[in-house]
Coordinates of C-alpha atoms and ligand atoms in Angstrom, one line a residue:
M28 CA 0.0 -0.2 -0.1
A29 CA 1.5 3.0 -0.8
E30 CA 2.0 5.9 2.3
I31 CA -0.3 7.6 3.9
R32 CA 0.6 10.9 3.2
K33 CA -2.8 13.4 3.3
V34 CA -6.5 12.4 4.9
G35 CA -9.8 13.0 4.0
V36 CA -12.7 13.8 5.8
V37 CA -15.7 13.7 4.7
G38 CA -18.6 15.2 7.0
L39 CA -17.1 17.0 9.3
G40 CA -19.9 17.0 12.3
A41 CA -18.6 15.6 15.4
M42 CA -17.5 13.1 15.2
G43 CA -16.0 14.0 11.2
A44 CA -14.2 17.1 13.4
G45 CA -13.2 14.1 15.8
I46 CA -11.3 12.6 13.0
A47 CA -9.9 15.7 11.6
Q48 CA -8.3 16.6 14.5
L49 CA -7.2 13.8 15.2
C50 CA -4.9 13.9 11.6
I51 CA -3.7 16.7 11.5
E52 CA -2.6 16.2 15.8
A53 CA -0.5 13.5 14.4
G54 CA 0.9 15.7 11.7
V55 CA -1.1 13.8 8.8
D56 CA -1.9 16.9 6.1
T57 CA -5.6 16.8 5.9
V58 CA -8.3 18.5 4.1
G59 CA -12.6 18.7 5.3
R60 CA -15.4 18.8 3.2
E61 CA -18.5 20.3 4.5
V62 CA -21.2 21.1 2.3
S63 CA -20.8 24.6 3.1
V64 CA -17.8 27.4 4.3
E65 CA -20.0 27.7 7.2
L66 CA -20.5 24.4 8.7
G67 CA -16.7 23.7 7.8
E68 CA -16.2 26.8 9.4
K69 CA -17.9 25.7 11.9
A70 CA -16.0 22.8 12.6
R71 CA -12.4 24.4 12.4
E72 CA -13.3 26.4 15.3
R73 CA -14.4 23.6 17.4
I74 CA -11.1 21.4 16.9
G75 CA -9.5 25.4 17.6
H76 CA -11.2 25.3 21.2
F77 CA -10.7 21.8 21.5
L78 CA -6.2 22.7 20.5
T79 CA -6.6 25.9 22.5
R80 CA -8.2 24.0 25.9
K81 CA -4.5 22.1 25.0
V82 CA -2.1 24.8 25.5
E83 CA -4.3 26.9 28.3
K84 CA -4.0 23.2 30.1
G85 CA 0.0 22.5 29.1
Q86 CA -1.1 19.6 27.0
L87 CA -0.1 21.1 23.5
E88 CA 2.8 23.9 22.6
Q89 CA 1.3 27.3 21.0
G90 CA 3.2 26.3 18.1
A91 CA 2.2 22.7 17.7
R92 CA -0.9 23.6 18.1
D93 CA -0.6 26.1 15.0
E94 CA 0.9 23.9 12.6
A95 CA -1.8 21.2 13.2
V96 CA -4.9 24.0 12.9
G97 CA -2.7 25.3 9.0
R98 CA -2.8 21.1 8.4
L99 CA -6.1 21.1 7.9
T100 CA -8.3 22.8 4.5
L101 CA -11.5 23.1 3.7
T102 CA -13.6 22.3 0.9
T103 CA -17.3 21.8 -0.3
G104 CA -16.5 20.1 -2.9
L105 CA -14.3 16.4 -3.9
D106 CA -12.0 17.3 -6.2
A107 CA -9.3 18.0 -3.4
I108 CA -10.5 14.3 -1.7
A109 CA -9.2 12.8 -4.8
E110 CA -5.5 13.5 -4.3
C111 CA -5.8 11.6 -0.7
D112 CA -4.6 8.2 -0.3
L113 CA -7.0 7.6 2.8
V114 CA -10.7 8.9 3.0
I115 CA -12.6 8.4 5.8
E116 CA -16.7 9.4 5.2
A117 CA -18.5 10.2 8.4
I118 CA -21.7 11.9 6.6
V119 CA -25.5 11.6 7.6
E120 CA -26.3 7.6 8.8
E121 CA -28.3 6.7 5.8
L122 CA -27.4 4.0 3.0
E123 CA -28.3 5.8 -0.4
P124 CA -26.2 8.9 0.3
K125 CA -22.9 6.8 1.7
Q126 CA -23.7 4.6 -1.1
E127 CA -23.5 7.7 -3.5
L128 CA -20.2 9.3 -1.8
F129 CA -18.7 5.9 -2.4
A130 CA -19.3 5.5 -5.9
E131 CA -18.2 8.5 -6.0
L132 CA -15.2 8.4 -4.1
D133 CA -14.0 5.4 -6.0
R134 CA -14.4 7.1 -9.5
I135 CA -11.9 10.3 -8.0
C136 CA -9.6 8.7 -5.9
G137 CA -6.1 7.2 -7.0
P138 CA -6.3 3.0 -7.2
D139 CA -4.2 3.1 -4.1
A140 CA -6.0 5.3 -1.6
V141 CA -8.3 3.6 0.8
L142 CA -11.8 4.3 1.3
A143 CA -13.1 4.1 4.7
T144 CA -16.6 4.6 6.8
N145 CA -17.0 5.1 9.5
T146 CA -20.3 3.9 9.8
S147 CA -21.9 2.9 13.4
A148 CA -25.0 0.6 12.5
L149 CA -25.2 0.3 8.9
S150 CA -23.5 -2.7 6.8
V151 CA -19.5 -1.9 5.2
T152 CA -20.6 -4.6 3.0
E153 CA -23.1 -2.8 1.3
I154 CA -21.4 0.9 1.6
A155 CA -18.6 -1.2 0.0
A156 CA -20.7 -2.8 -2.7
A157 CA -21.6 0.8 -4.5
A158 CA -17.7 1.0 -5.0
S159 CA -16.4 -0.7 -8.4
A160 CA -13.3 -1.7 -6.1
P161 CA -14.6 -3.1 -2.7
G162 CA -11.3 -4.6 -1.9
R163 CA -10.4 -1.2 -0.7
V164 CA -12.9 -0.1 1.2
V165 CA -12.6 -0.8 4.9
G166 CA -14.9 0.9 8.6
M167 CA -13.1 2.7 10.4
H168 CA -15.8 3.5 13.8
F169 CA -14.9 5.9 16.2
F170 CA -16.3 6.2 19.5
N171 CA -17.9 10.2 20.6
P172 CA -15.7 12.2 21.7
A173 CA -13.3 10.8 19.2
P174 CA -10.3 12.9 20.6
L175 CA -10.6 10.9 23.2
M176 CA -11.8 7.5 23.0
P177 CA -8.7 5.3 22.7
L178 CA -10.2 2.9 20.7
V179 CA -11.4 2.9 16.9
E180 CA -12.8 -0.9 14.9
I181 CA -11.5 -1.3 11.9
V182 CA -14.0 -3.9 9.8
R183 CA -13.3 -5.7 7.5
A184 CA -16.1 -6.0 5.0
E185 CA -16.8 -9.5 3.1
L186 CA -15.1 -8.2 -0.3
T187 CA -12.1 -5.7 2.0
D188 CA -8.9 -6.6 0.9
D189 CA -5.8 -7.4 2.9
G190 CA -4.0 -4.5 2.0
P191 CA -6.4 -2.1 2.8
F192 CA -7.3 -3.2 5.9
E193 CA -3.6 -3.4 7.0
A194 CA -3.3 0.5 6.5
A195 CA -6.2 1.0 8.2
F196 CA -5.0 -0.6 11.2
S197 CA -2.5 0.8 11.2
F198 CA -3.3 4.3 10.7
G199 CA -5.2 3.9 13.7
E200 CA -2.2 3.5 15.5
R201 CA -0.3 6.2 14.0
I202 CA -3.4 9.2 15.4
G203 CA -2.8 7.3 18.8
K204 CA -5.4 4.5 18.6
S205 CA -5.4 1.2 20.0
P206 CA -7.4 0.2 17.1
I207 CA -9.0 -3.7 17.0
R208 CA -9.7 -6.0 14.3
C209 CA -13.5 -7.8 13.4
H210 CA -15.7 -8.9 10.5
D211 CA -18.7 -6.3 9.7
T212 CA -21.2 -8.1 11.3
P213 CA -24.0 -6.0 12.6
G214 CA -22.9 -3.7 15.2
F215 CA -19.6 -4.7 15.5
V216 CA -18.0 -5.2 18.6
V217 CA -18.9 -2.7 21.3
N218 CA -22.2 -1.1 19.2
R219 CA -23.3 -4.8 19.3
V220 CA -22.9 -4.7 23.3
L221 CA -23.3 -1.2 24.0
I222 CA -26.9 -0.8 22.5
P223 CA -28.5 -2.8 23.6
L224 CA -27.4 -1.9 27.5
L225 CA -28.6 1.3 26.6
N226 CA -31.6 0.4 25.9
D227 CA -32.0 -1.7 28.8
C228 CA -31.2 1.3 30.9
I229 CA -33.5 3.5 29.4
R230 CA -36.2 1.1 30.2
V231 CA -35.4 0.7 34.0
L232 CA -36.1 4.3 34.2
D233 CA -39.9 3.3 33.8
E234 CA -39.7 0.5 35.5
A235 CA -37.7 1.1 38.8
R236 CA -39.3 4.5 38.2
V237 CA -35.6 5.9 39.2
T238 CA -34.3 9.8 38.1
P239 CA -32.1 9.8 35.1
E240 CA -29.7 11.0 38.2
D241 CA -30.3 8.4 40.0
L242 CA -30.0 5.5 37.5
D243 CA -26.7 7.5 36.4
T244 CA -25.5 7.6 39.5
G245 CA -26.1 4.0 39.7
L246 CA -23.9 2.6 36.7
Q247 CA -20.7 5.4 37.8
N248 CA -20.7 4.5 41.1
G249 CA -22.1 0.4 41.3
A250 CA -20.6 -0.7 38.1
G251 CA -17.2 1.9 37.1
W252 CA -18.8 3.2 34.0
P253 CA -17.3 7.1 33.3
M254 CA -20.3 8.8 33.3
G255 CA -24.3 7.4 33.2
P256 CA -26.0 6.2 30.7
C257 CA -28.6 9.9 30.5
T258 CA -24.8 11.6 30.1
L259 CA -23.9 9.1 27.5
V260 CA -27.3 9.1 25.3
D261 CA -27.6 12.9 25.1
L262 CA -23.4 13.0 24.7
V263 CA -23.7 10.7 21.7
G264 CA -27.1 12.1 20.5
I265 CA -30.9 11.0 20.9
D266 CA -31.5 11.1 17.2
V267 CA -27.9 9.3 16.7
H268 CA -28.9 6.7 18.9
V269 CA -32.6 6.2 18.3
H270 CA -31.6 5.4 14.3
A271 CA -28.8 3.0 15.4
S272 CA -31.2 1.0 17.7
E273 CA -33.2 0.9 14.4
A274 CA -30.9 0.2 11.9
L275 CA -29.2 -3.1 14.5
Y276 CA -33.4 -4.3 15.2
E277 CA -34.0 -4.5 11.7
K278 CA -30.9 -6.5 11.4
T279 CA -30.8 -9.2 14.0
R280 CA -34.7 -8.7 15.6
E281 CA -33.6 -9.1 18.9
P282 CA -36.4 -6.9 21.1
R283 CA -33.7 -5.1 23.2
M284 CA -32.0 -4.0 19.8
A285 CA -35.1 -1.7 19.4
P286 CA -35.3 2.2 20.4
P287 CA -37.3 1.8 23.6
P288 CA -40.4 4.9 23.0
R289 CA -39.3 7.1 25.4
L290 CA -35.9 7.6 23.1
V291 CA -38.8 8.0 20.5
A292 CA -40.6 10.2 22.2
M293 CA -37.2 12.6 22.7
R294 CA -35.9 12.1 19.6
N295 CA -39.2 13.6 17.9
A296 CA -39.9 16.6 20.4
G297 CA -36.5 17.6 19.2
L298 CA -34.6 16.6 22.4
L299 CA -31.7 15.1 20.8
G300 CA -28.9 15.6 23.8
R301 CA -26.5 17.6 24.2
K302 CA -26.1 19.2 20.7
S303 CA -29.6 20.6 20.9
G304 CA -29.3 22.1 24.2
R305 CA -31.8 19.8 26.1
G306 CA -31.7 15.7 26.3
F307 CA -32.3 14.1 29.4
Y308 CA -30.5 16.5 31.2
S309 CA -30.6 20.5 30.1
Y310 CA -27.7 22.2 28.6
D311 CA -26.0 26.3 28.3
Ligands
3HC413 N1 -13.5 16.4 21.5 C1 -12.4 17.4 21.1 N2 -11.8 17.2 22.6 C2 -12.8 17.4 24.1 C3 -14.1 17.0 23.1 C4 -14.3 16.6 22.1 N3 -15.8 16.1 21.2 N4 -15.0 16.6 24.7 C5 -13.9 17.3 25.3 N5 -13.0 17.3 24.8 C6 -12.0 17.7 25.6 C7 -11.9 19.2 26.3 O1 -11.2 20.2 26.2 C8 -11.7 18.5 27.9 O2 -11.4 19.5 28.7 P1 -11.6 20.7 29.6 O3 -13.4 20.3 29.6 O4 -11.2 21.2 30.3 O5 -11.5 21.6 27.9 C9 -11.7 17.2 27.5 O6 -11.2 17.3 26.3 C10 -11.7 16.7 29.1 O7 -12.6 16.4 29.2 P2 -13.4 15.6 30.0 O8 -12.5 17.2 31.6 O9 -14.7 16.1 30.1 O10 -12.3 14.8 30.5 P3 -12.6 13.6 31.5 O11 -12.0 13.0 31.7 O12 -14.5 13.6 32.3 O13 -13.7 12.2 30.5 C11 -14.7 11.0 28.6 C12 -14.6 12.3 29.2 C13 -13.7 10.6 28.0 C14 -15.8 11.3 27.1 C15 -15.6 10.4 29.7 O14 -16.5 10.7 30.4 C16 -15.9 8.6 28.6 O15 -14.8 8.2 28.4 N6 -16.7 8.8 28.9 C17 -17.7 7.5 27.8 C18 -17.9 8.1 26.4 C19 -18.5 6.9 25.7 O16 -18.5 6.3 26.4 N7 -18.5 6.5 24.2 C20 -18.7 5.9 23.8 C21 -20.3 6.4 23.0 S1 -21.0 5.3 22.1 C22 -20.3 5.3 20.3 O17 -19.5 6.6 20.3 C23 -20.3 4.9 19.6 C24 -21.3 5.2 18.3 O18 -21.0 4.7 17.1 C25 -22.7 5.6 18.5

């Protein structure tokens, strides 16, 4: 496989911005693509903010921060992405737009480029099927918040070739993660366990008539979780969690995968968690 000198990140929401941050901090030139200049600038500001916090806390030199920010270029088209050796997709969690994107990436990127999807619950194999060279498509599943969570799952789809698979694994290590290898099954490794577990937690809210605060305290103090389930679902995004649950339920038909009605109602009411300012808790 060719050396990865330049990375493209398509979609700069919370996950894409976090992934781009990891790349530039690791010294890799990165092209970030958003659909509008405004959304791209918003992501740059978010990344700049977190890097500034690191400087303020003595974890990063000011010069290194500025150099990292300088490695990020923004684009609204896909032309600049065509020059990248690795492209990581983090757009909306819908199969059709992802397939359209991978068909286009496959057409415009060089033959050695590795194409990765950050999907959390869709099938990497189905996304790869849109590319005429599915052997170079791999899953790179990061966890929220991407700059802080050490894991990235490197997901082998049915037709993924060894070279791109190992290139994605090595790149995960290069940006400071602890990658693990797995096959393309619904939810891969962590979400296969975490999504039904979080759904159980939300059902317990009603069954045990416990408050979100007490449930969070329970799991933190009784099971050693770093944050309680209601805080975590607020962080991930209630819409994102409901969508991932629906996708896993569709594939497995396991009742525990199905989103609890309480979460669906919250999603329908626009209570999306931290990003909307209100979920189980309120945020400024
Ligand atoms: N991006 C970049 N930097 C961030 C950030 C982000 N999104 N969020 C916080 N930071 C930085 C901040 O600068 C913060 O410092 P500051 O508050 O002084 O500015 C710094 O990180 C440290 O933050 P915290 O003090 O909050 O760090 P903690 O030690 O409390 O740990 C945590 C935070 C790592 C998030 C920890 O609470 C944790 O491990 N929580 C569990 C998270 C988890 O389970 N994630 C997985 C979700 S499932 C998923 O993602 C799958 C997907 O498919 C849905």
